[in-house]
Every structure is written in C-alpha cells, then in structure tokens.
Amino acid sequence: MPKKKSIPKILKDLTWQRWIGDDIAKTKCLCCGINEIKMNSFHCGHVISEADGGPTTVDNLRPVCATCNLSMRTQNMEVFKGQHGLGLTPNSFRIEDGHIRASTRLGSTDLSISVPISTVVQTVRSLF
C-alpha cells in the first residue's frame, strides 16, 4: 500500500486558522478534547474519512492530536468519537458575526449553539 500524501503546510495553517484561530498557539485536540496540540505541531483529521470520499479541505479537516488521527485510521471522526465516549466534545468553537458558535454531534444528531458575545460578557460581569 503506497504511503498517504502529507497535507500541505498551507492547508494545515488554514485549518488551524479556521477552527482554532491564528491568535491561539495551543489548545486541546478537537477530537478527544484531552491532548494538547500546538499551532506548529498537530495532525489534520478528516471529519468524513478519505475512505468514505471525504475531501481534503478546510471544511472537512480538524486540528487533532496524533493519537486520535492515527487511531481513527479510516473511520469518520464522529463515529470514532462516539465509540470512544468522546461524542459530547465540541468539534468547533469559533467567533463569528458577534457570536460564539459551537457544534458537536450526539449520535446521529447535530447540535449547535450560538450565543451573542454581549450576552457572554454580561453573564461574566454579573459573576463579579
């Protein structure tokens, strides 16, 4: 079996920028939510596996740790997360249009939340 082609650095950089942000140098794996990943040291995991026809695009890639990526092999990311009790780990947090948005998958159901940043700020201020 031929060796898989590496994901080009520019695509890895764009994937980090899209799903983490270019101002964040390290965070937790977007698959397991446990292992730390760094901007200059992470794997790109396919949400829909290449084996199932998933494209190698920013929309279908997530910054993940080497352990998750190598363990997933040809599985879709959500299937892998479900089998390993990781189904409730958010696979994306992003700030967009004045909102904090997050999404995850519970079984076959997609869950999303969108909260205005002003609401988050007011809530945090009320704690102090």
Short mmCIF file of N, CA and C in Angstrom, two decimals:
data_model
loop_
_atom_site.label_atom_id
_atom_site.label_comp_id
_atom_site.label_asym_id
_atom_site.label_seq_id
_atom_site.Cartn_x
_atom_site.Cartn_y
_atom_site.Cartn_z
N MET A 1 0.85 -1.18 0.00
CA MET A 1 0.00 0.00 0.00
C MET A 1 0.90 1.24 0.00
N PRO A 2 0.68 2.17 -0.94
CA PRO A 2 1.52 3.37 -1.01
C PRO A 2 1.26 4.27 0.19
N LYS A 3 2.30 5.00 0.57
CA LYS A 3 2.20 5.94 1.69
C LYS A 3 1.25 7.08 1.31
N LYS A 4 0.41 7.47 2.28
CA LYS A 4 -0.51 8.58 2.08
C LYS A 4 0.25 9.88 1.91
N LYS A 5 -0.25 10.75 1.03
CA LYS A 5 0.38 12.06 0.85
C LYS A 5 0.14 12.93 2.08
N SER A 6 1.17 13.67 2.44
CA SER A 6 1.05 14.61 3.55
C SER A 6 0.16 15.78 3.15
N ILE A 7 -0.52 16.35 4.14
CA ILE A 7 -1.33 17.53 3.90
C ILE A 7 -0.38 18.72 3.80
N PRO A 8 -0.49 19.52 2.74
CA PRO A 8 0.41 20.66 2.56
C PRO A 8 0.34 21.64 3.75
N LYS A 9 1.47 22.24 4.08
CA LYS A 9 1.56 23.16 5.21
C LYS A 9 0.54 24.29 5.10
N ILE A 10 0.35 24.84 3.92
CA ILE A 10 -0.61 25.94 3.76
C ILE A 10 -2.02 25.50 4.15
N LEU A 11 -2.39 24.27 3.80
CA LEU A 11 -3.72 23.76 4.15
C LEU A 11 -3.81 23.50 5.66
N LYS A 12 -2.73 22.99 6.26
CA LYS A 12 -2.71 22.81 7.71
C LYS A 12 -2.86 24.16 8.41
N ASP A 13 -2.13 25.17 7.94
CA ASP A 13 -2.21 26.51 8.53
C ASP A 13 -3.63 27.07 8.43
N LEU A 14 -4.25 26.91 7.28
CA LEU A 14 -5.62 27.40 7.07
C LEU A 14 -6.62 26.65 7.95
N THR A 15 -6.38 25.36 8.15
CA THR A 15 -7.26 24.56 9.01
C THR A 15 -7.17 25.04 10.45
N TRP A 16 -5.95 25.28 10.93
CA TRP A 16 -5.78 25.81 12.30
C TRP A 16 -6.47 27.17 12.41
N GLN A 17 -6.24 28.02 11.44
CA GLN A 17 -6.80 29.38 11.44
C GLN A 17 -8.33 29.32 11.48
N ARG A 18 -8.93 28.44 10.70
CA ARG A 18 -10.39 28.35 10.61
C ARG A 18 -11.02 27.82 11.90
N TRP A 19 -10.45 26.74 12.45
CA TRP A 19 -11.11 26.05 13.56
C TRP A 19 -10.58 26.45 14.93
N ILE A 20 -9.39 27.04 15.00
CA ILE A 20 -8.81 27.45 16.29
C ILE A 20 -8.64 28.97 16.34
N GLY A 21 -8.07 29.53 15.30
CA GLY A 21 -7.79 30.97 15.25
C GLY A 21 -6.30 31.20 15.18
N ASP A 22 -5.90 32.18 14.39
CA ASP A 22 -4.46 32.40 14.19
C ASP A 22 -3.80 33.12 15.37
N ASP A 23 -4.60 33.51 16.37
CA ASP A 23 -4.03 34.17 17.55
C ASP A 23 -3.90 33.21 18.74
N ILE A 24 -4.19 31.93 18.53
CA ILE A 24 -4.10 30.93 19.58
C ILE A 24 -3.00 29.94 19.21
N ALA A 25 -1.99 29.81 20.06
CA ALA A 25 -0.83 28.97 19.74
C ALA A 25 -0.99 27.52 20.18
N LYS A 26 -1.83 27.27 21.19
CA LYS A 26 -2.05 25.89 21.62
C LYS A 26 -3.45 25.75 22.20
N THR A 27 -3.98 24.53 22.10
CA THR A 27 -5.32 24.24 22.59
C THR A 27 -5.44 22.73 22.77
N LYS A 28 -6.63 22.27 23.04
CA LYS A 28 -6.88 20.83 23.17
C LYS A 28 -7.33 20.28 21.81
N CYS A 29 -7.03 19.02 21.60
CA CYS A 29 -7.42 18.31 20.39
C CYS A 29 -8.92 18.45 20.15
N LEU A 30 -9.33 18.74 18.93
CA LEU A 30 -10.75 18.90 18.61
C LEU A 30 -11.46 17.57 18.47
N CYS A 31 -10.76 16.48 18.64
CA CYS A 31 -11.40 15.17 18.63
C CYS A 31 -11.60 14.68 20.06
N CYS A 32 -10.52 14.52 20.81
CA CYS A 32 -10.62 13.98 22.18
C CYS A 32 -10.86 15.05 23.23
N GLY A 33 -10.41 16.28 22.97
CA GLY A 33 -10.55 17.34 23.95
C GLY A 33 -9.62 17.18 25.14
N ILE A 34 -8.67 16.27 25.04
CA ILE A 34 -7.79 15.96 26.17
C ILE A 34 -6.34 16.35 25.87
N ASN A 35 -5.81 15.82 24.80
CA ASN A 35 -4.40 16.06 24.47
C ASN A 35 -4.19 17.47 23.93
N GLU A 36 -3.08 18.07 24.33
CA GLU A 36 -2.73 19.41 23.86
C GLU A 36 -2.16 19.33 22.45
N ILE A 37 -2.58 20.26 21.62
CA ILE A 37 -2.00 20.41 20.29
C ILE A 37 -1.48 21.84 20.16
N LYS A 38 -0.47 22.00 19.33
CA LYS A 38 0.14 23.32 19.13
C LYS A 38 0.06 23.71 17.67
N MET A 39 0.04 25.01 17.44
CA MET A 39 -0.07 25.55 16.09
C MET A 39 0.97 24.96 15.14
N ASN A 40 2.15 24.69 15.64
CA ASN A 40 3.21 24.18 14.77
C ASN A 40 3.43 22.68 14.93
N SER A 41 2.51 22.00 15.65
CA SER A 41 2.67 20.56 15.87
C SER A 41 1.31 19.91 16.11
N PHE A 42 0.64 19.55 15.05
CA PHE A 42 -0.67 18.90 15.14
C PHE A 42 -0.92 18.10 13.87
N HIS A 43 -1.91 17.22 13.92
CA HIS A 43 -2.34 16.49 12.74
C HIS A 43 -3.64 17.09 12.25
N CYS A 44 -3.96 16.91 10.99
CA CYS A 44 -5.27 17.27 10.45
C CYS A 44 -6.06 15.98 10.30
N GLY A 45 -7.18 15.90 11.01
CA GLY A 45 -8.04 14.72 10.91
C GLY A 45 -9.23 15.01 10.02
N HIS A 46 -9.59 14.03 9.20
CA HIS A 46 -10.75 14.16 8.33
C HIS A 46 -12.04 13.89 9.12
N VAL A 47 -13.03 14.77 9.02
CA VAL A 47 -14.33 14.55 9.64
C VAL A 47 -15.01 13.39 8.91
N ILE A 48 -15.11 13.49 7.60
CA ILE A 48 -15.54 12.37 6.76
C ILE A 48 -14.26 11.79 6.18
N SER A 49 -14.01 10.54 6.47
CA SER A 49 -12.74 9.93 6.10
C SER A 49 -12.53 9.92 4.59
N GLU A 50 -11.27 9.92 4.22
CA GLU A 50 -10.94 9.80 2.80
C GLU A 50 -11.51 8.51 2.23
N ALA A 51 -11.51 7.45 3.04
CA ALA A 51 -12.04 6.15 2.60
C ALA A 51 -13.52 6.24 2.24
N ASP A 52 -14.24 7.17 2.88
CA ASP A 52 -15.66 7.38 2.58
C ASP A 52 -15.88 8.54 1.62
N GLY A 53 -14.83 8.98 0.96
CA GLY A 53 -14.95 10.03 -0.04
C GLY A 53 -14.82 11.44 0.49
N GLY A 54 -14.42 11.59 1.74
CA GLY A 54 -14.26 12.92 2.32
C GLY A 54 -13.11 13.67 1.68
N PRO A 55 -13.33 14.93 1.33
CA PRO A 55 -12.28 15.71 0.68
C PRO A 55 -11.23 16.21 1.68
N THR A 56 -10.08 16.51 1.18
CA THR A 56 -9.02 17.10 2.00
C THR A 56 -9.13 18.61 1.84
N THR A 57 -10.11 19.18 2.55
CA THR A 57 -10.41 20.61 2.51
C THR A 57 -10.53 21.14 3.93
N VAL A 58 -10.42 22.44 4.08
CA VAL A 58 -10.54 23.07 5.40
C VAL A 58 -11.87 22.70 6.06
N ASP A 59 -12.94 22.65 5.28
CA ASP A 59 -14.25 22.32 5.85
C ASP A 59 -14.32 20.91 6.40
N ASN A 60 -13.52 19.99 5.86
CA ASN A 60 -13.57 18.59 6.27
C ASN A 60 -12.38 18.18 7.15
N LEU A 61 -11.53 19.11 7.50
CA LEU A 61 -10.38 18.81 8.35
C LEU A 61 -10.53 19.50 9.69
N ARG A 62 -9.98 18.89 10.73
CA ARG A 62 -9.93 19.50 12.05
C ARG A 62 -8.54 19.31 12.63
N PRO A 63 -8.04 20.28 13.39
CA PRO A 63 -6.77 20.10 14.09
C PRO A 63 -6.96 19.08 15.23
N VAL A 64 -6.20 18.00 15.17
CA VAL A 64 -6.32 16.94 16.17
C VAL A 64 -4.93 16.48 16.61
N CYS A 65 -4.90 15.71 17.68
CA CYS A 65 -3.63 15.15 18.15
C CYS A 65 -3.26 13.93 17.31
N ALA A 66 -2.00 13.58 17.35
CA ALA A 66 -1.50 12.43 16.59
C ALA A 66 -2.19 11.15 17.03
N THR A 67 -2.43 11.01 18.34
CA THR A 67 -3.06 9.80 18.86
C THR A 67 -4.43 9.58 18.23
N CYS A 68 -5.26 10.62 18.22
CA CYS A 68 -6.60 10.50 17.63
C CYS A 68 -6.51 10.22 16.14
N ASN A 69 -5.70 11.00 15.43
CA ASN A 69 -5.63 10.85 13.99
C ASN A 69 -5.16 9.46 13.58
N LEU A 70 -4.13 8.96 14.23
CA LEU A 70 -3.61 7.65 13.88
C LEU A 70 -4.54 6.53 14.33
N SER A 71 -5.28 6.74 15.42
CA SER A 71 -6.23 5.74 15.90
C SER A 71 -7.49 5.68 15.04
N MET A 72 -7.90 6.81 14.47
CA MET A 72 -9.10 6.85 13.63
C MET A 72 -8.95 6.01 12.37
N ARG A 73 -7.74 5.98 11.86
CA ARG A 73 -7.44 5.29 10.61
C ARG A 73 -8.45 5.68 9.52
N THR A 74 -9.37 4.80 9.12
CA THR A 74 -10.31 5.13 8.04
C THR A 74 -11.72 5.42 8.54
N GLN A 75 -11.87 5.62 9.85
CA GLN A 75 -13.20 5.92 10.40
C GLN A 75 -13.52 7.40 10.24
N ASN A 76 -14.81 7.69 10.16
CA ASN A 76 -15.26 9.08 10.23
C ASN A 76 -15.05 9.56 11.66
N MET A 77 -14.72 10.83 11.82
CA MET A 77 -14.37 11.36 13.14
C MET A 77 -15.50 11.20 14.15
N GLU A 78 -16.73 11.48 13.76
CA GLU A 78 -17.84 11.39 14.71
C GLU A 78 -18.09 9.96 15.15
N VAL A 79 -17.91 9.00 14.26
CA VAL A 79 -18.04 7.58 14.62
C VAL A 79 -16.97 7.23 15.64
N PHE A 80 -15.75 7.63 15.35
CA PHE A 80 -14.62 7.38 16.26
C PHE A 80 -14.90 7.99 17.63
N LYS A 81 -15.35 9.24 17.66
CA LYS A 81 -15.62 9.92 18.92
C LYS A 81 -16.71 9.18 19.70
N GLY A 82 -17.75 8.75 19.00
CA GLY A 82 -18.84 8.02 19.65
C GLY A 82 -18.38 6.71 20.25
N GLN A 83 -17.54 5.99 19.53
CA GLN A 83 -17.04 4.70 20.02
C GLN A 83 -16.11 4.84 21.21
N HIS A 84 -15.53 6.00 21.37
CA HIS A 84 -14.58 6.22 22.46
C HIS A 84 -15.11 7.17 23.53
N GLY A 85 -16.43 7.36 23.55
CA GLY A 85 -17.03 8.21 24.57
C GLY A 85 -16.69 9.67 24.45
N LEU A 86 -16.39 10.10 23.23
CA LEU A 86 -15.99 11.48 23.00
C LEU A 86 -17.07 12.27 22.28
N GLY A 87 -18.26 11.73 22.14
CA GLY A 87 -19.31 12.32 21.33
C GLY A 87 -19.78 13.68 21.78
N LEU A 88 -19.57 14.02 23.03
CA LEU A 88 -20.03 15.32 23.52
C LEU A 88 -18.94 16.38 23.49
N THR A 89 -17.77 16.04 23.01
CA THR A 89 -16.68 17.01 22.92
C THR A 89 -16.95 17.95 21.75
N PRO A 90 -17.05 19.26 21.97
CA PRO A 90 -17.29 20.16 20.84
C PRO A 90 -16.19 20.02 19.80
N ASN A 91 -16.59 19.93 18.55
CA ASN A 91 -15.58 19.81 17.49
C ASN A 91 -15.25 21.17 16.90
N SER A 92 -15.93 22.19 17.36
CA SER A 92 -15.53 23.53 16.91
C SER A 92 -16.11 24.59 17.82
N PHE A 93 -15.29 25.54 18.13
CA PHE A 93 -15.71 26.79 18.77
C PHE A 93 -15.16 27.89 17.90
N ARG A 94 -15.98 28.83 17.56
CA ARG A 94 -15.47 29.93 16.74
C ARG A 94 -16.25 31.20 17.06
N ILE A 95 -15.62 32.32 16.81
CA ILE A 95 -16.29 33.61 16.95
C ILE A 95 -16.61 34.08 15.55
N GLU A 96 -17.88 34.38 15.34
CA GLU A 96 -18.36 34.70 14.00
C GLU A 96 -19.53 35.67 14.12
N ASP A 97 -19.48 36.76 13.42
CA ASP A 97 -20.59 37.72 13.39
C ASP A 97 -21.08 38.13 14.78
N GLY A 98 -20.12 38.37 15.70
CA GLY A 98 -20.50 38.81 17.03
C GLY A 98 -21.09 37.73 17.92
N HIS A 99 -20.96 36.48 17.53
CA HIS A 99 -21.48 35.35 18.30
C HIS A 99 -20.36 34.35 18.57
N ILE A 100 -20.48 33.63 19.68
CA ILE A 100 -19.64 32.46 19.91
C ILE A 100 -20.48 31.28 19.46
N ARG A 101 -19.94 30.51 18.53
CA ARG A 101 -20.68 29.37 17.98
C ARG A 101 -19.93 28.09 18.31
N ALA A 102 -20.69 27.06 18.62
CA ALA A 102 -20.10 25.75 18.89
C ALA A 102 -21.01 24.69 18.28
N SER A 103 -20.41 23.58 17.89
CA SER A 103 -21.21 22.49 17.36
C SER A 103 -20.58 21.16 17.75
N THR A 104 -21.43 20.17 17.87
CA THR A 104 -20.99 18.82 18.18
C THR A 104 -22.02 17.85 17.62
N ARG A 105 -21.80 16.60 17.83
CA ARG A 105 -22.72 15.59 17.34
C ARG A 105 -23.00 14.62 18.48
N LEU A 106 -24.25 14.29 18.70
CA LEU A 106 -24.66 13.32 19.69
C LEU A 106 -25.38 12.21 18.94
N GLY A 107 -24.71 11.08 18.78
CA GLY A 107 -25.26 10.01 17.96
C GLY A 107 -25.38 10.48 16.53
N SER A 108 -26.61 10.46 16.00
CA SER A 108 -26.82 10.92 14.63
C SER A 108 -27.39 12.33 14.58
N THR A 109 -27.40 13.02 15.72
CA THR A 109 -27.99 14.35 15.80
C THR A 109 -26.90 15.41 15.89
N ASP A 110 -26.98 16.41 15.02
CA ASP A 110 -26.07 17.55 15.09
C ASP A 110 -26.63 18.56 16.08
N LEU A 111 -25.79 19.02 16.99
CA LEU A 111 -26.18 20.03 17.97
C LEU A 111 -25.35 21.28 17.74
N SER A 112 -26.00 22.43 17.75
CA SER A 112 -25.29 23.70 17.57
C SER A 112 -25.82 24.72 18.56
N ILE A 113 -24.94 25.63 18.93
CA ILE A 113 -25.35 26.73 19.80
C ILE A 113 -24.69 28.01 19.29
N SER A 114 -25.40 29.09 19.41
CA SER A 114 -24.87 30.39 19.01
C SER A 114 -25.30 31.38 20.08
N VAL A 115 -24.32 32.01 20.74
CA VAL A 115 -24.60 32.95 21.82
C VAL A 115 -23.94 34.28 21.48
N PRO A 116 -24.71 35.38 21.54
CA PRO A 116 -24.09 36.68 21.30
C PRO A 116 -22.97 36.94 22.31
N ILE A 117 -21.87 37.47 21.84
CA ILE A 117 -20.74 37.76 22.72
C ILE A 117 -21.17 38.71 23.84
N SER A 118 -22.06 39.66 23.54
CA SER A 118 -22.51 40.60 24.58
C SER A 118 -23.20 39.87 25.73
N THR A 119 -23.93 38.81 25.44
CA THR A 119 -24.59 38.02 26.49
C THR A 119 -23.55 37.32 27.37
N VAL A 120 -22.52 36.80 26.74
CA VAL A 120 -21.44 36.14 27.49
C VAL A 120 -20.75 37.15 28.40
N VAL A 121 -20.46 38.32 27.87
CA VAL A 121 -19.78 39.37 28.65
C VAL A 121 -20.65 39.78 29.84
N GLN A 122 -21.95 40.01 29.61
CA GLN A 122 -22.86 40.40 30.70
C GLN A 122 -22.93 39.32 31.77
N THR A 123 -22.97 38.07 31.36
CA THR A 123 -23.03 36.96 32.31
C THR A 123 -21.77 36.89 33.15
N VAL A 124 -20.63 37.04 32.51
CA VAL A 124 -19.35 37.00 33.24
C VAL A 124 -19.26 38.18 34.20
N ARG A 125 -19.66 39.36 33.76
CA ARG A 125 -19.61 40.55 34.63
C ARG A 125 -20.51 40.37 35.86
N SER A 126 -21.64 39.71 35.68
CA SER A 126 -22.57 39.52 36.81
C SER A 126 -22.00 38.59 37.88
N LEU A 127 -20.97 37.84 37.54
CA LEU A 127 -20.36 36.93 38.50
C LEU A 127 -19.43 37.64 39.47
N PHE A 128 -19.05 38.89 39.15
CA PHE A 128 -18.06 39.59 39.97
C PHE A 128 -18.64 40.78 40.68
#
